[in-house]
mmCIF file of C-alpha atoms (C1' of nucleotides) in Angstrom:
data_model
loop_
_atom_site.group_PDB
_atom_site.id
_atom_site.type_symbol
_atom_site.label_atom_id
_atom_site.label_comp_id
_atom_site.label_asym_id
_atom_site.label_seq_id
_atom_site.Cartn_x
_atom_site.Cartn_y
_atom_site.Cartn_z
ATOM 1 C CA UNK B 1 -0.091 0.197 0.313
ATOM 2 C CA UNK B 2 1.929 3.196 -1.370
ATOM 3 C CA UNK B 3 2.055 6.324 0.894
ATOM 4 C CA UNK B 4 0.907 9.041 -0.293
ATOM 5 C CA UNK B 5 4.595 10.958 -0.943
ATOM 6 C CA UNK B 6 4.945 7.544 -3.256
ATOM 7 C CA UNK B 7 1.333 7.691 -4.879
ATOM 8 C CA UNK B 8 2.454 11.300 -6.330
ATOM 9 C CA UNK B 9 6.031 9.834 -7.654
ATOM 10 C CA UNK B 10 4.298 7.349 -9.514
ATOM 11 C CA UNK B 11 2.544 9.313 -10.813
ATOM 12 C CA UNK B 12 5.283 12.387 -11.766
ATOM 13 C CA UNK B 13 7.285 8.884 -13.175
ATOM 14 C CA UNK B 14 4.486 8.242 -15.509
ATOM 15 C CA UNK B 15 4.650 11.894 -16.318
ATOM 16 C CA UNK B 16 0.824 12.964 -15.462
ATOM 17 C CA UNK B 17 0.823 16.228 -13.697
ATOM 18 C CA UNK B 18 0.403 15.546 -9.915
ATOM 19 C CA UNK B 19 -3.715 16.580 -9.030
ATOM 20 C CA UNK B 20 -5.843 15.745 -6.064
ATOM 21 C CA UNK B 21 -8.320 13.477 -8.147
ATOM 22 C CA UNK B 22 -5.567 11.561 -9.645
ATOM 23 C CA UNK B 23 -3.789 11.067 -6.403
ATOM 24 C CA UNK B 24 -7.238 9.719 -4.715
ATOM 25 C CA UNK B 25 -8.277 7.414 -8.125
ATOM 26 C CA UNK B 26 -5.047 5.799 -7.616
ATOM 27 C CA UNK B 27 -4.847 5.771 -4.053
ATOM 28 C CA UNK B 28 -8.233 4.615 -4.330
ATOM 29 C CA UNK B 29 -7.570 1.229 -6.875
ATOM 30 C CA UNK B 30 -4.877 0.433 -4.526
ATOM 31 C CA UNK B 31 -7.083 0.075 -1.667
ATOM 32 C CA UNK B 32 -10.128 -1.684 -3.716
ATOM 33 C CA UNK B 33 -8.067 -3.893 -5.744
ATOM 34 C CA UNK B 34 -10.494 -4.980 -8.611
ATOM 35 C CA UNK B 35 -12.725 -2.440 -7.895
ATOM 36 C CA UNK B 36 -15.777 -1.391 -10.564
ATOM 37 C CA UNK B 37 -16.257 2.434 -11.123
ATOM 38 C CA UNK B 38 -18.815 3.424 -9.387
ATOM 39 C CA UNK B 39 -16.783 1.957 -6.351
ATOM 40 C CA UNK B 40 -13.456 3.893 -7.149
ATOM 41 C CA UNK B 41 -15.989 6.748 -7.537
ATOM 42 C CA UNK B 42 -17.074 6.475 -3.870
ATOM 43 C CA UNK B 43 -13.918 5.583 -2.921
ATOM 44 C CA UNK B 44 -12.591 8.769 -4.622
ATOM 45 C CA UNK B 45 -15.247 11.298 -3.051
ATOM 46 C CA UNK B 46 -14.883 9.736 0.586
ATOM 47 C CA UNK B 47 -11.115 11.349 -0.035
ATOM 48 C CA UNK B 48 -11.607 13.984 -1.907
ATOM 49 C CA UNK B 49 -15.723 15.051 -0.848
ATOM 50 C CA UNK B 50 -16.358 15.712 -4.628
ATOM 51 C CA UNK B 51 -14.906 14.476 -7.898
ATOM 52 C CA UNK B 52 -16.700 14.320 -11.359
ATOM 53 C CA UNK B 53 -17.805 10.984 -13.013
ATOM 54 C CA UNK B 54 -16.406 12.000 -15.705
ATOM 55 C CA UNK B 55 -13.117 12.765 -14.110
ATOM 56 C CA UNK B 56 -12.662 9.582 -12.539
ATOM 57 C CA UNK B 57 -13.231 8.056 -15.798
ATOM 58 C CA UNK B 58 -10.452 9.924 -17.372
ATOM 59 C CA UNK B 59 -8.628 9.455 -14.678
ATOM 60 C CA UNK B 60 -9.139 5.902 -14.598
ATOM 61 C CA UNK B 61 -7.897 5.816 -18.622
ATOM 62 C CA UNK B 62 -4.729 8.176 -18.240
ATOM 63 C CA UNK B 63 -3.852 5.593 -15.257
ATOM 64 C CA UNK B 64 -3.961 2.725 -17.516
ATOM 65 C CA UNK B 65 -2.799 4.220 -20.781
ATOM 66 C CA UNK B 66 0.235 5.069 -18.443
ATOM 67 C CA UNK B 67 0.480 1.487 -17.238
ATOM 68 C CA UNK B 68 -0.097 2.171 -13.602
ATOM 69 C CA UNK B 69 -3.433 0.205 -13.146
ATOM 70 C CA UNK B 70 -4.608 -2.783 -15.098
ATOM 71 C CA UNK B 71 -8.201 -2.605 -16.684
ATOM 72 C CA UNK B 72 -9.917 -6.455 -16.750
ATOM 73 C CA UNK B 73 -13.165 -6.904 -18.016
ATOM 74 C CA UNK B 74 -14.554 -10.101 -18.036
ATOM 75 C CA UNK B 75 -17.995 -11.157 -19.678
ATOM 76 C CA UNK B 76 -20.765 -9.840 -18.071
ATOM 77 C CA UNK B 77 -19.236 -7.488 -16.412
ATOM 78 C CA UNK B 78 -18.241 -4.052 -15.908
ATOM 79 C CA UNK B 79 -14.954 -2.119 -16.146
ATOM 80 C CA UNK B 80 -12.817 -3.334 -13.195
ATOM 81 C CA UNK B 81 -9.284 -1.810 -12.294
ATOM 82 C CA UNK B 82 -6.201 -3.146 -10.657
ATOM 83 C CA UNK B 83 -3.137 -1.918 -9.212
ATOM 84 C CA UNK B 84 -1.033 -5.209 -9.373
ATOM 85 C CA UNK B 85 0.660 -4.323 -12.701
ATOM 86 C CA UNK B 86 3.941 -6.164 -14.504
ATOM 87 C CA UNK B 87 3.652 -9.568 -13.409
ATOM 88 C CA UNK B 88 1.768 -11.963 -15.039
ATOM 89 C CA UNK B 89 -1.235 -13.101 -13.122
ATOM 90 C CA UNK B 90 -4.397 -14.128 -13.844
ATOM 91 C CA UNK B 91 -8.060 -13.988 -12.074
ATOM 92 C CA UNK B 92 -11.199 -16.140 -10.381
ATOM 93 C CA UNK B 93 -14.205 -15.045 -11.554
ATOM 94 C CA UNK B 94 -18.159 -16.168 -9.853
ATOM 95 C CA UNK B 95 -19.899 -16.410 -12.050
ATOM 96 C CA UNK B 96 -22.338 -15.467 -9.362
ATOM 97 C CA UNK B 97 -21.716 -12.690 -7.454
ATOM 98 C CA UNK B 98 -18.830 -11.483 -10.321
ATOM 99 C CA UNK B 99 -16.385 -11.496 -7.069
ATOM 100 C CA UNK B 100 -12.404 -11.747 -8.942
ATOM 101 C CA UNK B 101 -9.452 -12.772 -6.783
ATOM 102 C CA UNK B 102 -6.079 -13.019 -7.818
ATOM 103 C CA UNK B 103 -4.242 -16.410 -9.139
ATOM 104 C CA UNK B 104 -0.609 -16.352 -10.325
ATOM 105 C CA UNK B 105 0.332 -17.909 -13.431
ATOM 106 C CA UNK B 106 -0.028 -21.523 -12.738
ATOM 107 C CA UNK B 107 3.147 -22.964 -14.799
ATOM 108 C CA UNK B 108 6.409 -20.822 -15.265
ATOM 109 C CA UNK B 109 5.205 -19.065 -18.266
ATOM 110 C CA UNK B 110 5.858 -20.683 -21.440
ATOM 111 C CA UNK B 111 2.956 -22.723 -22.119
ATOM 112 C CA UNK B 112 -0.092 -21.288 -21.504
ATOM 113 C CA UNK B 113 1.516 -17.505 -23.107
ATOM 114 C CA UNK B 114 1.898 -19.317 -26.603
ATOM 115 C CA UNK B 115 -0.290 -19.999 -28.451
ATOM 116 C CA UNK B 116 -0.470 -23.124 -30.984
ATOM 117 C CA UNK B 117 -1.438 -21.577 -33.874
ATOM 118 C CA UNK B 118 -0.932 -18.235 -34.277
ATOM 119 C CA UNK B 119 -2.705 -17.650 -37.352
ATOM 120 C CA UNK B 120 -0.204 -14.760 -37.447
ATOM 121 C CA UNK B 121 -1.200 -12.552 -34.991
ATOM 122 C CA UNK B 122 1.214 -10.760 -33.184
ATOM 123 C CA UNK B 123 0.522 -12.035 -29.808
ATOM 124 C CA UNK B 124 1.461 -9.251 -26.521
ATOM 125 C CA UNK B 125 -0.350 -10.985 -23.891
ATOM 126 C CA UNK B 126 -2.396 -14.262 -23.195
ATOM 127 C CA UNK B 127 -5.328 -13.676 -20.237
ATOM 128 C CA UNK B 128 -6.374 -16.228 -18.387
ATOM 129 C CA UNK B 129 -9.298 -16.345 -16.622
ATOM 130 C CA UNK B 130 -11.071 -19.045 -14.254
ATOM 131 C CA UNK B 131 -14.916 -19.409 -14.569
ATOM 132 C CA UNK B 132 -16.752 -20.880 -11.436
ATOM 133 C CA UNK B 133 -18.727 -19.898 -7.769
ATOM 134 C CA UNK B 134 -16.931 -18.204 -5.376
ATOM 135 C CA UNK B 135 -16.733 -19.950 -1.688
ATOM 136 C CA UNK B 136 -19.753 -17.563 -0.203
ATOM 137 C CA UNK B 137 -22.188 -18.448 -3.332
ATOM 138 C CA UNK B 138 -20.736 -22.302 -3.222
ATOM 139 C CA UNK B 139 -22.928 -22.291 0.445
ATOM 140 C CA UNK B 140 -25.898 -20.265 -0.486
ATOM 141 C CA UNK B 141 -26.611 -21.774 -4.473
ATOM 142 C CA UNK B 142 -28.511 -19.776 -6.281
ATOM 143 C CA UNK B 143 -29.329 -18.225 -3.334
ATOM 144 C CA UNK B 144 -28.796 -14.136 -3.425
ATOM 145 C CA UNK K 1 -22.557 -26.791 -41.994
ATOM 146 C CA UNK K 2 -25.919 -28.334 -41.014
ATOM 147 C CA UNK K 3 -28.159 -28.527 -43.678
ATOM 148 C CA UNK K 4 -32.296 -26.773 -42.393
ATOM 149 C CA UNK K 5 -33.115 -30.410 -41.136
ATOM 150 C CA UNK K 6 -30.214 -30.785 -39.311
ATOM 151 C CA UNK K 7 -30.563 -27.280 -37.535
ATOM 152 C CA UNK K 8 -34.150 -27.952 -36.885
ATOM 153 C CA UNK K 9 -33.275 -31.509 -35.078
ATOM 154 C CA UNK K 10 -30.429 -29.531 -32.710
ATOM 155 C CA UNK K 11 -32.830 -27.546 -31.456
ATOM 156 C CA UNK K 12 -35.618 -30.032 -31.007
ATOM 157 C CA UNK K 13 -33.069 -32.465 -29.302
ATOM 158 C CA UNK K 14 -32.246 -29.217 -27.096
ATOM 159 C CA UNK K 15 -35.654 -29.279 -26.361
ATOM 160 C CA UNK K 16 -35.950 -25.248 -27.832
ATOM 161 C CA UNK K 17 -39.536 -24.853 -29.587
ATOM 162 C CA UNK K 18 -38.553 -24.977 -33.158
ATOM 163 C CA UNK K 19 -39.575 -21.675 -34.453
ATOM 164 C CA UNK K 20 -38.525 -19.675 -37.648
ATOM 165 C CA UNK K 21 -36.427 -16.860 -35.783
ATOM 166 C CA UNK K 22 -34.190 -19.673 -33.907
ATOM 167 C CA UNK K 23 -33.812 -21.276 -36.897
ATOM 168 C CA UNK K 24 -32.865 -18.544 -39.031
ATOM 169 C CA UNK K 25 -30.652 -17.325 -35.978
ATOM 170 C CA UNK K 26 -29.227 -20.560 -35.270
ATOM 171 C CA UNK K 27 -28.420 -20.950 -39.234
ATOM 172 C CA UNK K 28 -26.659 -17.565 -39.436
ATOM 173 C CA UNK K 29 -24.679 -18.245 -36.143
ATOM 174 C CA UNK K 30 -22.647 -20.824 -37.816
ATOM 175 C CA UNK K 31 -22.154 -19.152 -41.020
ATOM 176 C CA UNK K 32 -20.619 -16.046 -39.406
ATOM 177 C CA UNK K 33 -18.566 -17.383 -36.920
ATOM 178 C CA UNK K 34 -17.487 -14.222 -34.114
ATOM 179 C CA UNK K 35 -20.396 -12.747 -35.308
ATOM 180 C CA UNK K 36 -21.631 -10.001 -33.065
ATOM 181 C CA UNK K 37 -25.623 -9.731 -32.412
ATOM 182 C CA UNK K 38 -26.467 -6.574 -34.706
ATOM 183 C CA UNK K 39 -24.361 -8.508 -37.503
ATOM 184 C CA UNK K 40 -26.555 -11.870 -36.879
ATOM 185 C CA UNK K 41 -29.418 -9.384 -37.020
ATOM 186 C CA UNK K 42 -28.473 -8.213 -39.722
ATOM 187 C CA UNK K 43 -27.801 -11.596 -41.236
ATOM 188 C CA UNK K 44 -31.406 -13.525 -39.298
ATOM 189 C CA UNK K 45 -33.648 -10.414 -41.871
ATOM 190 C CA UNK K 46 -31.589 -11.654 -44.880
ATOM 191 C CA UNK K 47 -32.979 -14.844 -43.908
ATOM 192 C CA UNK K 48 -36.664 -13.821 -42.944
ATOM 193 C CA UNK K 49 -37.459 -10.322 -43.742
ATOM 194 C CA UNK K 50 -38.191 -8.796 -40.816
ATOM 195 C CA UNK K 51 -37.476 -9.756 -37.034
ATOM 196 C CA UNK K 52 -37.393 -7.865 -34.059
ATOM 197 C CA UNK K 53 -34.521 -6.836 -32.705
ATOM 198 C CA UNK K 54 -35.234 -8.644 -29.376
ATOM 199 C CA UNK K 55 -36.492 -11.705 -31.144
ATOM 200 C CA UNK K 56 -32.694 -11.898 -31.479
ATOM 201 C CA UNK K 57 -31.564 -11.268 -28.378
ATOM 202 C CA UNK K 58 -34.215 -13.636 -27.178
ATOM 203 C CA UNK K 59 -32.901 -16.701 -29.053
ATOM 204 C CA UNK K 60 -29.527 -16.207 -28.878
ATOM 205 C CA UNK K 61 -29.922 -16.216 -24.938
ATOM 206 C CA UNK K 62 -31.288 -19.677 -25.585
ATOM 207 C CA UNK K 63 -29.208 -20.856 -27.601
ATOM 208 C CA UNK K 64 -26.889 -19.960 -24.844
ATOM 209 C CA UNK K 65 -28.224 -21.393 -22.495
ATOM 210 C CA UNK K 66 -29.109 -24.707 -24.139
ATOM 211 C CA UNK K 67 -25.935 -24.742 -25.068
ATOM 212 C CA UNK K 68 -26.162 -24.454 -28.359
ATOM 213 C CA UNK K 69 -23.669 -21.762 -29.231
ATOM 214 C CA UNK K 70 -20.910 -19.978 -26.757
ATOM 215 C CA UNK K 71 -20.540 -16.242 -25.806
ATOM 216 C CA UNK K 72 -17.962 -14.427 -25.927
ATOM 217 C CA UNK K 73 -17.144 -11.020 -25.013
ATOM 218 C CA UNK K 74 -13.160 -10.296 -24.952
ATOM 219 C CA UNK K 75 -12.868 -6.619 -23.179
ATOM 220 C CA UNK K 76 -14.086 -3.573 -24.902
ATOM 221 C CA UNK K 77 -15.847 -5.268 -27.679
ATOM 222 C CA UNK K 78 -19.597 -6.060 -27.991
ATOM 223 C CA UNK K 79 -21.558 -10.029 -27.150
ATOM 224 C CA UNK K 80 -20.049 -12.013 -30.479
ATOM 225 C CA UNK K 81 -21.601 -15.904 -30.793
ATOM 226 C CA UNK K 82 -20.433 -19.139 -32.351
ATOM 227 C CA UNK K 83 -21.296 -22.864 -33.190
ATOM 228 C CA UNK K 84 -18.667 -24.751 -32.035
ATOM 229 C CA UNK K 85 -19.229 -25.248 -28.416
ATOM 230 C CA UNK K 86 -18.153 -28.482 -26.324
ATOM 231 C CA UNK K 87 -14.566 -28.244 -27.478
ATOM 232 C CA UNK K 88 -11.863 -26.686 -25.449
ATOM 233 C CA UNK K 89 -10.027 -24.273 -27.807
ATOM 234 C CA UNK K 90 -9.681 -21.040 -27.477
ATOM 235 C CA UNK K 91 -9.499 -17.099 -28.524
ATOM 236 C CA UNK K 92 -7.013 -14.509 -30.702
ATOM 237 C CA UNK K 93 -8.414 -10.911 -30.343
ATOM 238 C CA UNK K 94 -7.278 -8.277 -32.515
ATOM 239 C CA UNK K 95 -6.468 -5.415 -30.433
ATOM 240 C CA UNK K 96 -6.771 -2.644 -33.262
ATOM 241 C CA UNK K 97 -9.350 -3.817 -35.389
ATOM 242 C CA UNK K 98 -11.288 -6.559 -32.497
ATOM 243 C CA UNK K 99 -11.713 -9.516 -35.586
ATOM 244 C CA UNK K 100 -11.600 -13.035 -32.984
ATOM 245 C CA UNK K 101 -10.038 -16.160 -34.736
ATOM 246 C CA UNK K 102 -9.667 -19.291 -32.910
ATOM 247 C CA UNK K 103 -6.843 -21.622 -31.587
ATOM 248 C CA UNK K 104 -7.189 -25.126 -30.636
ATOM 249 C CA UNK K 105 -5.961 -25.145 -26.889
ATOM 250 C CA UNK K 106 -1.994 -25.769 -27.045
ATOM 251 C CA UNK K 107 -1.008 -28.100 -24.422
ATOM 252 C CA UNK K 108 -3.622 -30.570 -24.153
ATOM 253 C CA UNK K 109 -5.785 -29.409 -21.218
ATOM 254 C CA UNK K 110 -4.172 -30.127 -18.447
ATOM 255 C CA UNK K 111 -2.074 -27.449 -17.266
ATOM 256 C CA UNK K 112 -4.084 -24.190 -18.354
ATOM 257 C CA UNK K 113 -6.959 -25.315 -17.100
ATOM 258 C CA UNK K 114 -5.709 -25.724 -13.618
ATOM 259 C CA UNK K 115 -5.120 -22.456 -11.509
ATOM 260 C CA UNK K 116 -1.927 -22.518 -8.849
ATOM 261 C CA UNK K 117 -4.750 -21.615 -6.193
ATOM 262 C CA UNK K 118 -7.822 -22.244 -6.310
ATOM 263 C CA UNK K 119 -8.408 -20.138 -3.943
ATOM 264 C CA UNK K 120 -11.690 -22.090 -2.670
ATOM 265 C CA UNK K 121 -13.377 -21.262 -6.155
ATOM 266 C CA UNK K 122 -14.993 -24.541 -8.194
ATOM 267 C CA UNK K 123 -14.182 -23.595 -11.605
ATOM 268 C CA UNK K 124 -15.398 -24.909 -13.769
ATOM 269 C CA UNK K 125 -14.173 -23.583 -17.135
ATOM 270 C CA UNK K 126 -10.857 -21.783 -17.655
ATOM 271 C CA UNK K 127 -10.823 -19.396 -20.907
ATOM 272 C CA UNK K 128 -7.642 -17.912 -22.139
ATOM 273 C CA UNK K 129 -7.679 -14.607 -24.317
ATOM 274 C CA UNK K 130 -4.557 -14.206 -26.658
ATOM 275 C CA UNK K 131 -3.915 -9.895 -27.113
ATOM 276 C CA UNK K 132 -2.242 -9.179 -30.030
ATOM 277 C CA UNK K 133 -2.387 -7.548 -34.090
ATOM 278 C CA UNK K 134 -3.755 -9.416 -36.436
ATOM 279 C CA UNK K 135 -2.085 -9.838 -39.683
ATOM 280 C CA UNK K 136 -4.395 -7.019 -41.527
ATOM 281 C CA UNK K 137 -3.885 -4.262 -38.964
ATOM 282 C CA UNK K 138 -0.136 -5.123 -38.823
ATOM 283 C CA UNK K 139 0.021 -4.637 -42.261
ATOM 284 C CA UNK K 140 -1.225 -1.169 -42.016
ATOM 285 C CA UNK K 141 -0.220 -0.048 -38.732
ATOM 286 C CA UNK K 142 -2.969 2.831 -36.214
ATOM 287 C CA UNK K 143 -3.802 2.663 -39.761
ATOM 288 C CA UNK K 144 -7.796 2.636 -39.474
ATOM 289 C "C1'" DA V 1 -57.946 -31.883 -37.067
ATOM 290 C "C1'" DC V 2 -58.606 -29.099 -33.686
ATOM 291 C "C1'" DC V 3 -57.481 -26.360 -28.662
ATOM 292 C "C1'" DG V 4 -55.643 -24.778 -25.363
ATOM 293 C "C1'" DT V 5 -51.942 -24.021 -22.461
ATOM 294 C "C1'" DT V 6 -47.561 -22.582 -22.495
ATOM 295 C "C1'" DT V 7 -44.024 -20.195 -24.765
ATOM 296 C "C1'" DT V 8 -42.200 -17.749 -28.029
ATOM 297 C "C1'" DC V 9 -42.546 -13.005 -30.625
ATOM 298 C "C1'" DT V 10 -43.641 -7.412 -31.472
ATOM 299 C "C1'" DT V 11 -43.543 -3.091 -30.455
ATOM 300 C "C1'" DG V 12 -41.929 0.367 -27.633
ATOM 301 C "C1'" DA V 13 -39.954 2.766 -23.737
ATOM 302 C "C1'" DC V 14 -36.165 1.928 -20.634
ATOM 303 C "C1'" DT V 15 -31.452 1.458 -18.089
ATOM 304 C "C1'" DT V 16 -26.489 1.269 -17.257
ATOM 305 C "C1'" DG V 17 -21.745 2.180 -18.704
ATOM 306 C "C1'" DT V 18 -19.764 4.959 -20.587
ATOM 307 C "C1'" DT V 19 -18.020 8.769 -24.247
ATOM 308 C "C1'" DC V 20 -18.134 13.160 -26.071
ATOM 309 C "C1'" DA V 21 -17.903 18.265 -26.403
ATOM 310 C "C1'" DA V 22 -17.302 22.588 -24.323
ATOM 311 C "C1'" DA V 23 -16.114 25.807 -21.271
ATOM 312 C "C1'" DT V 24 -13.481 26.833 -16.992
ATOM 313 C "C1'" DC V 25 -9.539 25.684 -14.221
ATOM 314 C "C1'" DA V 26 -5.140 24.362 -12.342
ATOM 315 C "C1'" DA V 27 -0.356 22.274 -12.881
ATOM 316 C "C1'" DG V 28 4.670 23.390 -13.183
ATOM 317 C "C1'" DG V 29 7.718 25.370 -16.762
ATOM 318 C "C1'" DT V 30 10.160 29.972 -17.913
ATOM 319 C "C1'" DA I 1 4.228 35.586 -11.245
ATOM 320 C "C1'" DC I 2 3.136 33.847 -15.981
ATOM 321 C "C1'" DC I 3 1.546 31.683 -19.780
ATOM 322 C "C1'" DT I 4 0.930 27.394 -21.721
ATOM 323 C "C1'" DT I 5 -0.842 23.199 -22.141
ATOM 324 C "C1'" DG I 6 -3.345 19.552 -19.900
ATOM 325 C "C1'" DA I 7 -7.390 18.778 -16.326
ATOM 326 C "C1'" DT I 8 -11.776 19.089 -14.728
ATOM 327 C "C1'" DT I 9 -16.979 20.285 -14.669
ATOM 328 C "C1'" DT I 10 -20.684 20.126 -16.419
ATOM 329 C "C1'" DG I 11 -24.258 18.261 -18.492
ATOM 330 C "C1'" DA I 12 -25.494 16.180 -22.826
ATOM 331 C "C1'" DA I 13 -25.435 11.960 -25.919
ATOM 332 C "C1'" DC I 14 -24.724 7.587 -27.127
ATOM 333 C "C1'" DA I 15 -24.746 2.713 -27.605
ATOM 334 C "C1'" DA I 16 -25.924 -2.202 -26.078
ATOM 335 C "C1'" DG I 17 -28.990 -4.611 -24.177
ATOM 336 C "C1'" DT I 18 -32.883 -4.999 -20.831
ATOM 337 C "C1'" DC I 19 -37.843 -4.905 -18.780
ATOM 338 C "C1'" DA I 20 -42.987 -5.312 -19.644
ATOM 339 C "C1'" DA I 21 -47.171 -6.165 -22.110
ATOM 340 C "C1'" DG I 22 -50.236 -8.216 -25.634
ATOM 341 C "C1'" DA I 23 -50.517 -10.632 -29.709
ATOM 342 C "C1'" DA I 24 -48.792 -14.784 -32.058
ATOM 343 C "C1'" DA I 25 -47.463 -19.129 -33.128
ATOM 344 C "C1'" DA I 26 -45.707 -24.363 -31.321
ATOM 345 C "C1'" DC I 27 -46.835 -28.943 -30.060
ATOM 346 C "C1'" DG I 28 -49.224 -32.571 -27.007
ATOM 347 C "C1'" DG I 29 -53.661 -34.140 -25.950
ATOM 348 C "C1'" DT I 30 -58.200 -35.062 -27.420
#
DNA sequence: ACCGTTTTCTTGACTTGTTCAAATCAAGGT
DNA sequence: ACCTTGATTTGAACAAGTCAAGAAAACGGT
């Protein structure tokens, strides 16, 4: 969990201007892994008092383009963000409640990341999503 | 590419009522792999003359729930459907134009499908998406 | 072959998540 | 301190998909 000054550092090093919304949104992403935009908007407001809807969208895009956050979007879900970038980890997604958990890449890095036939594509990333039911949803089946 | 009677068979075997829209949509999915809903709507209309927006959505959902079509939805893309079900294949997605291609599962089935730590989830599927640039988009970089 | 039940299709309004655009405002180099 | 460039606010717009009510069609039983 980076300190405020580390947050500033991260922004500056990415040659992004350091503004209150950006610091707050980035901190919120660190504190709420896999959170959706609405959650991050709420978290940001609880720090700053008020930020626009749009600012959070813009900031998340800027952070994403700068490589400071990763954007994930499992099918049927809204966009979610996480600050854990740079490593090659994957995700578990609950079919029932949509909650997301991290998984480290199982087999080193090789097999999963190489397609048997790339059809001429220049592949730069292999993403693995494991679908299932989270512990909570297993214990109350089909409930909710 | 199944014949009309095979299409009917597929529907009946899935205990779905056989209707003109269903036959047309299912045939359209066979003919347009990885097509989005709008494309399928157009393809269906070219067979039937007119079908509602809603009917196509309903039919696609019914076919999906019956396991006759697979729904894929790469991040940032609309829902796409394919009739190739039952085998464990994955997808290549072009970051630039969004086109999707099939890849057979590289390493048999074992390593990719087992998470190193399942965090208590009951996993029923592992989905792999390879991101990159398709041959066309490589030759006209950043164009479009 | 017809009937009734049940499911599906049509129509049209509506929600949700996200983006666009114009005007205002602030960060940070000079 | 100023100025330029980039960020934020405001408010509208957009696209994909969903909801709901009634009309229509499928198919099992008679």
